[in-house]
Tab-separated table of C-alpha atoms in Angstrom:
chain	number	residue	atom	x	y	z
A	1	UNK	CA	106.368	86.821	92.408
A	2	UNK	CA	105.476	90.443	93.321
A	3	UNK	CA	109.124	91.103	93.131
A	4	UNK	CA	109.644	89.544	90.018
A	5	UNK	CA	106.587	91.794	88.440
A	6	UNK	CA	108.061	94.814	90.313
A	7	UNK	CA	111.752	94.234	88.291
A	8	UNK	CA	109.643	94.337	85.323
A	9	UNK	CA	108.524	97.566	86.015
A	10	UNK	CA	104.827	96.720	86.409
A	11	UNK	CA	102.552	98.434	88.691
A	12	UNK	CA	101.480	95.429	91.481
A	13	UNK	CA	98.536	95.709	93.551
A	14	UNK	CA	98.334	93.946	96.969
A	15	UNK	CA	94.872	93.772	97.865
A	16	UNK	CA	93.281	92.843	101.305
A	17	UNK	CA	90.016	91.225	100.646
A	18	UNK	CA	88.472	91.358	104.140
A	19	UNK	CA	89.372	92.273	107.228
A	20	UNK	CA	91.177	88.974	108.684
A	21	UNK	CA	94.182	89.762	106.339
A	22	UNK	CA	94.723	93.840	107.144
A	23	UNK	CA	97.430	92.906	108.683
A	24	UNK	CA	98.959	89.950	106.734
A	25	UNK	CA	98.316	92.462	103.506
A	26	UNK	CA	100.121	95.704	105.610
A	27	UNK	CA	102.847	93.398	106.184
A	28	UNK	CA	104.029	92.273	102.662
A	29	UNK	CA	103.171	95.611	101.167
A	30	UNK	CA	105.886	96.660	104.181
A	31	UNK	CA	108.213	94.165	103.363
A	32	UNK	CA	108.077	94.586	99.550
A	33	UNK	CA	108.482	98.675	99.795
A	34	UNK	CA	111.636	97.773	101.639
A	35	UNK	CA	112.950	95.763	98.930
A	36	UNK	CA	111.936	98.272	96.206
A	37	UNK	CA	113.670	100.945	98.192
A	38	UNK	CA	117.017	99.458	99.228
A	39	UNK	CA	117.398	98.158	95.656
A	40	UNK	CA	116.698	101.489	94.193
A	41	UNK	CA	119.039	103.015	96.188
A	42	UNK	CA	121.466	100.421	94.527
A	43	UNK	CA	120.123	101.969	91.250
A	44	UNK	CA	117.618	99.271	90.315
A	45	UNK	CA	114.416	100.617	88.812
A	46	UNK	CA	111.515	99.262	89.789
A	47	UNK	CA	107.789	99.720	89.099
A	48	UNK	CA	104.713	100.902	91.911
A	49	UNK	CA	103.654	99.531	94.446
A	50	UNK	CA	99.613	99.918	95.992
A	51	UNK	CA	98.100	98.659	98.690
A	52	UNK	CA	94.117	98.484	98.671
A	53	UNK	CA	91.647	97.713	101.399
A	54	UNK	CA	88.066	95.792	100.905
A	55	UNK	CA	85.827	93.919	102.317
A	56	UNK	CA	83.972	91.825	100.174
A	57	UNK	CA	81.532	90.783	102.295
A	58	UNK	CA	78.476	91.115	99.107
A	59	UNK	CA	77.733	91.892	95.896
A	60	UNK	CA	78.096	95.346	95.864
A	61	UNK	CA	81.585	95.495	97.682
A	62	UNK	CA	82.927	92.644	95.037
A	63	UNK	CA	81.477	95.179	91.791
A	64	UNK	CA	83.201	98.451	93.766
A	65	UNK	CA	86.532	96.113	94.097
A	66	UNK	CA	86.306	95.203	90.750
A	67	UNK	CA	85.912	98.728	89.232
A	68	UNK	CA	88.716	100.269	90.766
A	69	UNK	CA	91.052	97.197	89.999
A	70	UNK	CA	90.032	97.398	86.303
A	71	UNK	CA	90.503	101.017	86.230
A	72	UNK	CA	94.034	100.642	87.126
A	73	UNK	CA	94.783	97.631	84.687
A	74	UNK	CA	97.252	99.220	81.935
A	75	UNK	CA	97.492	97.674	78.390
A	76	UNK	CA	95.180	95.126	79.608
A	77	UNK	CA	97.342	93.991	81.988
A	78	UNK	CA	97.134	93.700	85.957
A	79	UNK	CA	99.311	92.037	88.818
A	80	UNK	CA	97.578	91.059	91.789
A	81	UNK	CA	98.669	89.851	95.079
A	82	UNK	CA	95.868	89.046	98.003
A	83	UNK	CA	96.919	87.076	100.816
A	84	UNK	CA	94.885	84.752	103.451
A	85	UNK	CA	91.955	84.826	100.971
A	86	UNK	CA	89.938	81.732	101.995
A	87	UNK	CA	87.573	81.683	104.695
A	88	UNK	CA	85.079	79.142	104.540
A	89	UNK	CA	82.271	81.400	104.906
A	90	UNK	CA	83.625	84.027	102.065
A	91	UNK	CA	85.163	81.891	99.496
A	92	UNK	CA	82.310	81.921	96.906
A	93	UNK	CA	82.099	85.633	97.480
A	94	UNK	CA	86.128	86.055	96.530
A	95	UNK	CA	85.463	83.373	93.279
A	96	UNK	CA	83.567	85.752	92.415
A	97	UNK	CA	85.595	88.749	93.178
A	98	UNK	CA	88.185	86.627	90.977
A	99	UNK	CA	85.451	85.440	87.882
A	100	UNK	CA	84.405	89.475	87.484
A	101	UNK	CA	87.929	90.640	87.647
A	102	UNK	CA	88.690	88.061	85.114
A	103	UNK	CA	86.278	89.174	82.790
A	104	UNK	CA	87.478	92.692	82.711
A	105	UNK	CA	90.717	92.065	82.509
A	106	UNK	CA	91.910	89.238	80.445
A	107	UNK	CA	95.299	89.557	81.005
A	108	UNK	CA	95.292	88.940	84.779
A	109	UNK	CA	98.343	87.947	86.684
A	110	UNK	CA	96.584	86.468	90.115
A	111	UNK	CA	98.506	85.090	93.321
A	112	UNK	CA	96.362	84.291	95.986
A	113	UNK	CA	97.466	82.488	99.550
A	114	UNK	CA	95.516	80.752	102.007
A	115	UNK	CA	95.208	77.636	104.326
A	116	UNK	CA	91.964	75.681	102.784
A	117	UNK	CA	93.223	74.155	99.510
A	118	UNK	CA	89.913	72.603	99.098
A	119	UNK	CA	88.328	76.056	99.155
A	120	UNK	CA	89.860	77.463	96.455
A	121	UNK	CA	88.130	79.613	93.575
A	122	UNK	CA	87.655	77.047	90.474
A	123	UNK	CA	90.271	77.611	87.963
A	124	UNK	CA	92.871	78.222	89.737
A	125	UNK	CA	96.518	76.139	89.706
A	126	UNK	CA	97.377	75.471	93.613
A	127	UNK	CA	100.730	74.871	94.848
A	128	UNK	CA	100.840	73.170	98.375
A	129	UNK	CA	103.879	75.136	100.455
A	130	UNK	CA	103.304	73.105	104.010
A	131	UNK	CA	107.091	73.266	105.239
A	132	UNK	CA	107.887	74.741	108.479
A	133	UNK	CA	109.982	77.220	107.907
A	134	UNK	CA	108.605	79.691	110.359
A	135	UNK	CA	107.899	78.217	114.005
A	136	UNK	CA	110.155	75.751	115.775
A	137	UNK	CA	109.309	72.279	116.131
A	138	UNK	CA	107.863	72.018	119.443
A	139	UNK	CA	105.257	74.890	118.161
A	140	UNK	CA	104.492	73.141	114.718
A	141	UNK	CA	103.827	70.075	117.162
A	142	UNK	CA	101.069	71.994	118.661
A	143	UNK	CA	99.854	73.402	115.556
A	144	UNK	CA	99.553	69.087	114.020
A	145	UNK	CA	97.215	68.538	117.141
A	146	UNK	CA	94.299	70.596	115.528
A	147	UNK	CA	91.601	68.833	114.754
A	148	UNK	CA	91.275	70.829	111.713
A	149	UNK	CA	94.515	68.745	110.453
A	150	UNK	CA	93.525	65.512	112.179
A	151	UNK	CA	90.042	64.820	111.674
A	152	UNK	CA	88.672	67.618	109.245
A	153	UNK	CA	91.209	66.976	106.899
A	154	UNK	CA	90.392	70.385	105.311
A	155	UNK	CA	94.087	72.033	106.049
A	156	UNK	CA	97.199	70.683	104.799
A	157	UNK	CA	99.674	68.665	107.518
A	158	UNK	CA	103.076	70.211	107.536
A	159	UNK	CA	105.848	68.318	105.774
A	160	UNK	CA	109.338	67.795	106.558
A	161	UNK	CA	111.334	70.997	107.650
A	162	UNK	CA	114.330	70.044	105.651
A	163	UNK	CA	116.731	72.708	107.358
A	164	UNK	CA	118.592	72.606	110.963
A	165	UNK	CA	116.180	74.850	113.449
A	166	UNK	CA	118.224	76.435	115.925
A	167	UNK	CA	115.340	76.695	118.841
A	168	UNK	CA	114.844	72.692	119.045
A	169	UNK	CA	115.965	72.709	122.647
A	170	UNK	CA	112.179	74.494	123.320
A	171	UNK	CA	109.229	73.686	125.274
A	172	UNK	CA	105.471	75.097	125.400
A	173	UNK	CA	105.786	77.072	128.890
A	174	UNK	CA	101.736	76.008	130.426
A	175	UNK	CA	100.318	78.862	132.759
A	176	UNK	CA	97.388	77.376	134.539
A	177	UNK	CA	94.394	79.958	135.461
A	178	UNK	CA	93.820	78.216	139.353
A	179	UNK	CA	95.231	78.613	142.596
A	180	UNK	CA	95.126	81.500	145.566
A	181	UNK	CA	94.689	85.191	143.610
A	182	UNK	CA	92.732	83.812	140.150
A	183	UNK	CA	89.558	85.377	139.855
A	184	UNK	CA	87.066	85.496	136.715
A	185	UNK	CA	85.831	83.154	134.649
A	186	UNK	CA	89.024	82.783	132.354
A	187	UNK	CA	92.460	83.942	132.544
A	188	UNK	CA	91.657	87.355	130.466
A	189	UNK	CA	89.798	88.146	133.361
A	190	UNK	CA	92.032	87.864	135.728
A	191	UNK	CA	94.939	90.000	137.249
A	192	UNK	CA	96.491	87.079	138.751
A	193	UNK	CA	97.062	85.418	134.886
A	194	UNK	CA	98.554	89.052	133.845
A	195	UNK	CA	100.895	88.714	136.393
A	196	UNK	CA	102.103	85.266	135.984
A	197	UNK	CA	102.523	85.918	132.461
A	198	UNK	CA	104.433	89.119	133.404
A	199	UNK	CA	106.693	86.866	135.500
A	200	UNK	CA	107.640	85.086	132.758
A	201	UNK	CA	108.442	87.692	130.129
A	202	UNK	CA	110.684	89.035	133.121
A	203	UNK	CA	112.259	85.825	133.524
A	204	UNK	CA	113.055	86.256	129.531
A	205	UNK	CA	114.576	89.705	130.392
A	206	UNK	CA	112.330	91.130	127.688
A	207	UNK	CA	113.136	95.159	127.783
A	208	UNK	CA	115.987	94.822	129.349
A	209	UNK	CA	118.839	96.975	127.692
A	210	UNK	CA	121.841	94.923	127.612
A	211	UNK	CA	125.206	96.341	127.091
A	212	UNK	CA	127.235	96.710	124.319
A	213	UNK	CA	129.772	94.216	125.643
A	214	UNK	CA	127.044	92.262	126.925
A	215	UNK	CA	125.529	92.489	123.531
A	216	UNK	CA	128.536	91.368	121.883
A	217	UNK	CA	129.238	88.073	123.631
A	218	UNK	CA	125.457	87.194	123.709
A	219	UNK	CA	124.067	87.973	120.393
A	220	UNK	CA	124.833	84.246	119.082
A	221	UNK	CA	123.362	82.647	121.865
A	222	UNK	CA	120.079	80.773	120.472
A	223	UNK	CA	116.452	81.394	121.895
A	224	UNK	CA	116.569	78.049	123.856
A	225	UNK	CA	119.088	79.667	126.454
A	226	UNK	CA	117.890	80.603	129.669
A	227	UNK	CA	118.355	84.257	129.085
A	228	UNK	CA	118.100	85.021	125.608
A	229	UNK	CA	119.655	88.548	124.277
A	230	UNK	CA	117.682	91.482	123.151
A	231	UNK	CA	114.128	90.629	123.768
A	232	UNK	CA	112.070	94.068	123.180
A	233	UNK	CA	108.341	94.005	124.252
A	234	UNK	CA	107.766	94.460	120.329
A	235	UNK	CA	108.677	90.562	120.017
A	236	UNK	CA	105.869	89.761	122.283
A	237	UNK	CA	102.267	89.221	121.510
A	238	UNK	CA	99.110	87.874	123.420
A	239	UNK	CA	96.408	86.598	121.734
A	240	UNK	CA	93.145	86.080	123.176
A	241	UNK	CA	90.048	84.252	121.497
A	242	UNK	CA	87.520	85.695	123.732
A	243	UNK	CA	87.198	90.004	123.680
A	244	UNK	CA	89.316	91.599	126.469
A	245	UNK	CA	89.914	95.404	126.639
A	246	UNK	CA	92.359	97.508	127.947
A	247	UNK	CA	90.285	97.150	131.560
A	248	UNK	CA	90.610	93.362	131.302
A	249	UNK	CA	91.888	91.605	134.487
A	250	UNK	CA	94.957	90.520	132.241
A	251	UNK	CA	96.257	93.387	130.785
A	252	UNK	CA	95.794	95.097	134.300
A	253	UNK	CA	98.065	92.245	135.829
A	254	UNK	CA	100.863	92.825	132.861
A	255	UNK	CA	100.662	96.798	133.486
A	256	UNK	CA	100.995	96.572	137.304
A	257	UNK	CA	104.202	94.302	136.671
A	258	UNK	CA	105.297	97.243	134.247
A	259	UNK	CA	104.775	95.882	131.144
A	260	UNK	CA	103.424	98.497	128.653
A	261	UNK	CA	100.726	96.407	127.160
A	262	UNK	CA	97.532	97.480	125.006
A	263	UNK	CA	94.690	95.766	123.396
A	264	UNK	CA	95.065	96.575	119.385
A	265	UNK	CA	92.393	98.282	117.718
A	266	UNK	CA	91.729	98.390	113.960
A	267	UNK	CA	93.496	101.570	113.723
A	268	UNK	CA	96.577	99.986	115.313
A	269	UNK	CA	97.189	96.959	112.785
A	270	UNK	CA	99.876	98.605	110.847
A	271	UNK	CA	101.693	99.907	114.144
A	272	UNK	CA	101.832	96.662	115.166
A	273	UNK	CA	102.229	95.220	111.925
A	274	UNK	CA	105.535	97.136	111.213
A	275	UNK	CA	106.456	97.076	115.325
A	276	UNK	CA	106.959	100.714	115.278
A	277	UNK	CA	105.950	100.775	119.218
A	278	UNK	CA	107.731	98.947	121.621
A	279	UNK	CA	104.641	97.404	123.214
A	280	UNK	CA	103.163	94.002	124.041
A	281	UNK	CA	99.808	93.877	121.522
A	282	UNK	CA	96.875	92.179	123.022
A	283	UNK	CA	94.538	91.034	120.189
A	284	UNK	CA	91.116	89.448	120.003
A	285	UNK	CA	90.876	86.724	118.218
A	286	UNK	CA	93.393	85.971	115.161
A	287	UNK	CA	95.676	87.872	113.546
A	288	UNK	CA	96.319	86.238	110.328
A	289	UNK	CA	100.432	87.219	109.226
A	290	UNK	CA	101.268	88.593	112.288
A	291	UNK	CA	103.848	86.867	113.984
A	292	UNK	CA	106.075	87.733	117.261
A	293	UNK	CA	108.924	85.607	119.145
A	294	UNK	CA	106.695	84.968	122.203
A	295	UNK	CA	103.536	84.638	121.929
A	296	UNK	CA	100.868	83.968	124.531
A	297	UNK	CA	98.011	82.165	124.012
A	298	UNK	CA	95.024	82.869	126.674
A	299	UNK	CA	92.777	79.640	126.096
A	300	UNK	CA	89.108	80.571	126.492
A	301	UNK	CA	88.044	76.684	126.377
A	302	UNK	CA	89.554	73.270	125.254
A	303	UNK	CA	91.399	74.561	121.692
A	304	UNK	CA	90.335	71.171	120.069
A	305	UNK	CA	86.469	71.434	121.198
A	306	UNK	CA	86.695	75.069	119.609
A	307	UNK	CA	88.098	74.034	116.472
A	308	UNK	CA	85.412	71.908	115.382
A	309	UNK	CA	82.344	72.320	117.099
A	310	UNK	CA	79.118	74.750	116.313
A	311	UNK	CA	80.416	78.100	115.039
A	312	UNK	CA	84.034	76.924	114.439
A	313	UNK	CA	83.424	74.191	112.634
A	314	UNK	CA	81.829	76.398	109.501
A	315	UNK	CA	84.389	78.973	109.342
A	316	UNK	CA	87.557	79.603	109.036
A	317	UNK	CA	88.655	80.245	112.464
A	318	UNK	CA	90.495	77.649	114.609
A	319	UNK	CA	91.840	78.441	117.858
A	320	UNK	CA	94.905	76.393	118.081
A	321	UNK	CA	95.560	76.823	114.605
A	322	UNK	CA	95.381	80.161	114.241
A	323	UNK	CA	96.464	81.486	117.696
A	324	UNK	CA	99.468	79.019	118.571
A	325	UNK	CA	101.135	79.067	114.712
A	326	UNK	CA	101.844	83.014	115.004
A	327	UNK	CA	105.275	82.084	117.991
A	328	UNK	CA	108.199	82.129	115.561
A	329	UNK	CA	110.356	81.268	118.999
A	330	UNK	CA	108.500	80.596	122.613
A	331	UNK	CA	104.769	79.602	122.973
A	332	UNK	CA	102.810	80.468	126.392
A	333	UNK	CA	99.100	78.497	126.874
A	334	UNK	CA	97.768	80.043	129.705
A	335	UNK	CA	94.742	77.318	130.129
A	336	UNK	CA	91.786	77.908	132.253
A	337	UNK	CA	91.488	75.613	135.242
């Protein structure tokens, strides 16, 4: 739709509402400025493009939001795009956000995405978009295990894919944190779990610069094969529920096997977002948008327990559903013992 207002010549606002979608938000204002640019270059005018940061956490943060939004309305008129929206715990504060908004501009063109439809500000028409056109099957088998899906009933099941997938031949690789060399309490602890999971991305030749004849007779070989071409350490993420640092037994163990890891900071979403570094991001907690080829999940406790017990259960965070849905190709759970 942004696209579509952008053709008309319209000025379009993405807008991150909190701080769980800076990086979802970075990424389609990224995307979208690409479009805008390569079809201007084609001679296809276009309107602006903004990006604007919040975090409506109260009152006085949805009336500041508001003001600046409504300042930039012209003829009455103002396109809007905020993405990952709804969490539990904020939703009344972003109906809000939408209701004032609303009011001072009548002629308000709204998209909003999120995973609660039941959560949604009153008002608004919902269309359900559950098919999964992003992860393979064997990782959107993980993602209908969350209890969240199963039993809370509050996010939608996927439906059918509907088009061939050309990494079916998968499977989750399990790391186990036990055995002579673990230490710490979980795997982000320990060097041992950094190494193993260094083993692996070695065993996917990730870094290694292939050839340009090697290139050549490789580069339609799918994910599924044993050695899959052109794996940078951009196209690998680890994601960790629990806080780890850059001193963390894990990213210790990737570094000694010579992987150029680093925890991301705040100040590091769009880096990451727009993989301008070739590095292996280690994030705490979720990273709502973001999405890698590998991705490695270090499991703090049983995903299912975390998904709907005490803090989990009243927000919108869900281990397995947030942490396990970002692989696009090959999913690591590196499981305590």
């Amino acid at each position: 739709m942004a696209i579509e207002w952008l053709r008309c010549g319209h000025h379009v606002y993405i807008v991150s509402t909190w701080r769980g979608s800076r990086a979802a938000s970075i990424m389609l204002y990224h995307l979208l400025l690409q479009t805008v640019n390569t079809q201007q270059s084609s001679g296809v005018s276009h309107g602006q493009l903004h990006l604007l940061q919040y975090d409506l956490h109260d009152g006085e943060a949805v009336i500041k939001a508001v003001n600046d939004l409504s300042r930039a309305a012209r003829g009455g008129k103002l396109y809007v795009i905020t993405d990952e929206v709804e969490s539990e715990l904020r939703i009344k504060i972003f109906e809000s956000f939408c209701n004032k908004l609303l009011t001072r501009v009548p002629s308000l063109h709204l998209w909003a995405a999120g995973c609660f439809p039941e959560h949604r500000p009153a008002g608004l028409q919902v269309k359900h978009l559950t098919r999964p056109l992003r992860s393979p099957p064997v990782v959107v088998k993980e993602d209908d295990q969350d209890l969240r899906i199963t039993r809370g009933r509050d996010v939608d099941p996927y439906s059918e894919r509907g088009v061939p997938d050309h990494t079916d031949d998968l499977s989750v690789t399990r790391l186990y944190h036990r055995g002579q060399g673990h230490s710490g309490d979980w795997p982000g602890d320990c060097v041992m779990c950094g190494r193993e999971v260094a083993s692996f991305l070695h065993s996917l030749r990730v870094g290694v610069k292939e050839s340009s004849t090697t290139t050549s007779t490789t580069s339609t070989s799918t994910f599924g094969s044993t050695t899959p071409p052109c794996l940078q350490w951009r196209d690998v993420l680890v994601l960790s529920w629990r806080y780890v640092s850059d001193q963390s037994g894990v990213v210790t163990g990737l570094q000694e096997a010579g992987i150029p890891a680093r925890v991301m900071e705040g100040e590091d979403i769009e880096d990451a977002v727009t993989a301008r570094s070739d590095l292996v991001w280690v994030t705490n907690g979720p990273v709502y948008g973001l999405e890698r080829k590998v991705v490695v999940c270090l499991e703090y406790s049983d995903f299912d327990s975390m998904s709907f017990t005490g803090f989990y259960r009243d927000s919108v965070c869900s281990p397995r559903l947030d942490l396990v849905s970002r692989s696009t190709s090959q999913l690591v759970i590196v499981s305590p013992d």
